[in-house]
Amino acid sequence: MDVGVHEMTMEDEEDDFMLSRNYFLAKEIGNSSRKKSSQKHVVDINHVDEQVLRKEVFDIPVKHENEIQHLIKSYRNLYPKWHFELRCGFGLLMYGFGSKKALLEDFASTSLNDFGVVVINGYLPSNNLKQALITLAEVLSDQLKHERKSATRSKSNTEHTFSSLSIEDLLSFLNVQLPQDNNLWDKKMVHTQFKWSWHHVPTFAPYKAEGNFFPLILANYGNAQTTKTALVVLQSMPNSTLYTKCRARFLVSNQVTLNSHLTEFKDHELVKARRHSDGQDCFYIPLPSEALSKLLQELA
Amino acid sequence: MPSSATSDPPPSPSINTAAPATGDDLQPFFVLHKALSRNPEKKVPASAKRKIDLSTSSPTSADKLAVGPNHAIYEQLRLDAFNIVWSKIDSTINEVLRQINVSVFDEVHKWVLESFSIIKSCYLTSALEIHSHYPLGNDVICKQIPTAMLLTKNAEFVDYLLTFQELRDYLKSMGFHVANLSALDFSAKYGIAGCLRSLLRQLVMMTPDVADFSVLFSWYSEPDNYDHPIIIAIDDMERCSGLVLADFIRMLSDWVSKLPVIFVMGAASSNTSRKFLPSDALQHLQPCEFTLASPFQRMNALVEAVLVKSCCGFTIGHEVAVFLRNYFLGHDATITSFIKALKLACAEHFSMETMSFLVVHMLDVNYEVSLLGKCKLLPVSVLTHAFDLPSCKREKDSESSSDALATGLSELRRLLKNWASVILCLYEVGKLKKMQLLDIFCEATDSRLSRLRSSNNKLGRVSSNSKNLIDGRLASNGHSISQLIHTVRELPVASLCKVLDLWSIHTEEMDEIHSKIQELHLMVQSTKSCTDFQEKQIDCHRMKNSSGVGKTSFSGNDKAAALLDDMVRKFLIPVESRRFHEVVCFRDVGTLRTALIGNPRREIQVNLLKSNSYIRCGCCSSSDNALSPTMHDSSVMYNLAQEYGDLINLRDWYHAFRETVLRGRNNLKCRSPVSKKARLASESEASIQARFCSAVIELQITGLLRMPSKRRPDFVQRIAFGL
């Protein structure tokens, strides 16, 4: 048995060694292949239009849907254990590939009915930690009120620790300080300050909600077509034509004013300039058509 | 893992993982549900609870009970047992750590009082006589601030943070004004104003627009505040901005004549302040060093109190003990992390071991009576489960009744107590060799070594190959106990007397052993007295040559060593060799390891590279190395990514993915029903690009990739290389 335990310790050290080894191997492979691929650009891919791409992303069918359902349902056997650990004062840290949102909400809905549950969608960039804490305090306050009404129930640990119903007091009691930076915790804090119980629960469920705010890596290149179209149109219009059109619509009265407007637009990157093959400057608006339409609507 | 028919979650619809984002998904947070109104009676079926509570239940009525050990009521009992046991362990830990600190705290307290009286006699007059709000402008003499330097001996920050907190509470309880300034208060960002504001906020209970010492002086001049020292505690000097701290010290030194400020600072060693502060700030400090207990001293005290002495109803097996020891070392000897790991082990034990609820009854003073009474009330199904434990199955032809269970548990408790007594006796010798108690504990729990000991007639052999806690690795050779027995043979008489005295205390409840120890103790004591008397005589030379003295002390050591050897053989039987040990002993090191140490980066990569072992579909290849187009898209992508270096060319990657997906179009042998829509979708360029984008997002979310930068717009960067 002692040998077995000894081997487990060596396995950890071997993992660290392999991590370093594989990193440097990858660097080596990367350096040798970088030259070969330096001429291969992502713009060379035959990109589809961004709108079409977004629609297709939305409609991607889920592979192995039944098997994934079966896998996630198998974790229901662990709900009592997770519930027990929570009641022992531990937090649950679930990891593994695949969205765990549905799993966690199912666990909370089925096994945590005795407790208030607040879901914080941490993947949203607009998260306001302070507001989340206030909501938590409100739920906790409600829970305490429930507990007080139950005459037969002995005082819970929460009640012993905190007896005021004021939300402000709750927040003060929680004594939470907002993090100074974007890192919620580091590795040291995980092991020393938090009481996590780790659980490996890969689900392979798609990251539908979590991936909403990530840019599509092939999306921006779809604008090339729109930009080309705009460029063609503008190329066909010499500057004097542009000035004539603006003057006809009483937008500018002289070339100097037109140039000052264009300069300001260029400063704000609303308009960009490119030198055409015939040597003339061509201006174009680097926005997709739908964005332009929306802008015009809002301006109207 | 106990699976309970009645504690299963109620049937619920399938977990919908494929639904598009709903309104709730786009809210930063929302209340899923509030707590239902709780009725304690609802948790347990009333009929089951009533039957179990019946004190006059006959065996016949208990037979009719269908409640098994996995029933909800036993789950609640196990949770209650955990709360009771851990509460006991926690209070023991707090008391131990408090006791370790109390001597240092007393010293600091006395020193603060002395320093304050010196300050008063040198500088301060009564509050009524102080008119000037500003220090004397012409005072060119360098004023020194008394500074208690608490040497942490490289203890981890989180450990001595708790100690500092206790010290602050202790000094506050003595009536001193105490303010705590942390590294955040001494940040370069906020400068001197930051720490001043924090100081005023804590002492004066206000945050003025202009932070100035004169505000503090005005506050101190009030009759209620005067005549008590002002303690400024700084947890860790090295984490502060040196410049800001130096400025603060300089400014404060100008006010020493008006404000009796005393520093209490944490530092790793004596040289810390000299290396950290400039000399002109250093000259304003009048340091006095106090040393906190080292992490190993604390660990010894913890192990003794929690795992050895105290009958808390929870203990750990050999593999778990070794794991926790390595965990302690692996986290820079952090006591806090060790305690957390122990708590998790305790929680896992009560979660997984169905019979662990009985532990509560082993804690009673009259545990034998308590166990007898409670075991009689147990239904037959629970009794059957108890006697199905592996430790009971080893003993054939054993009785399977409630009385047998109660007797077995009582016997287990008694044997554990004796085992603990022998460990304490060994440790008394180990202290003389600076051996760590956790090393002795690990060896004492090893069943393999126990069997070796029982077959080995000469336990006192010494091996030089063993390593211990201080050296930082496993004591895999298991000769610590042999070393200790050998050490007894070599002890001077005076030391042997002291050791025997301590053994006598530890073995008070072991009648036979206790009387032998006392007898031996008397013999050695008389030998020592005789030797002392004889040494006082003028003719020392004749006495040294006397054959009687040497012979008696030699036999005393031998007898003590033989007695210790006998105690080890008879009583140091590891708990895992005992019947019913599963009730009190946690042994599942695998579960503890995975719960304590997640390895998400590695595991996520394994998930992707061996997805079929989780999804278990029939369509994907069963071979680990084969890349099947029916695999999860992110799996395909990550498998392809292994062929690249640290940077992946997006164009190449996309074409490889496309080729893989299209290759499967003709060779698709999917047994799972694939909709027509899915087939068509798999063929369109837009669909392939969409799947590529989606997979890249998933790999980004899971922390395996970094997106292209402006410098390298055509490449993504791999972050993980673990496999």
Coordinates of C-alpha atoms in Angstrom, one line a residue, chain B residues 23 39 163 191 199 213 271 278 318 498 564 676 704:
Chain B
G23 CA -34.2 35.2 -21.0
N39 CA -41.3 21.2 8.1
T163 CA -2.5 34.2 14.5
G191 CA 0.4 56.3 -0.7
L199 CA -5.9 54.1 10.8
F213 CA -2.1 62.8 12.7
N271 CA 16.9 40.5 8.9
P278 CA 15.8 52.3 4.4
H318 CA -2.6 4.8 6.5
K498 CA 11.2 11.9 32.8
L564 CA 8.0 -0.3 25.0
K676 CA -32.0 14.4 -42.8
L704 CA -7.1 25.6 -24.2

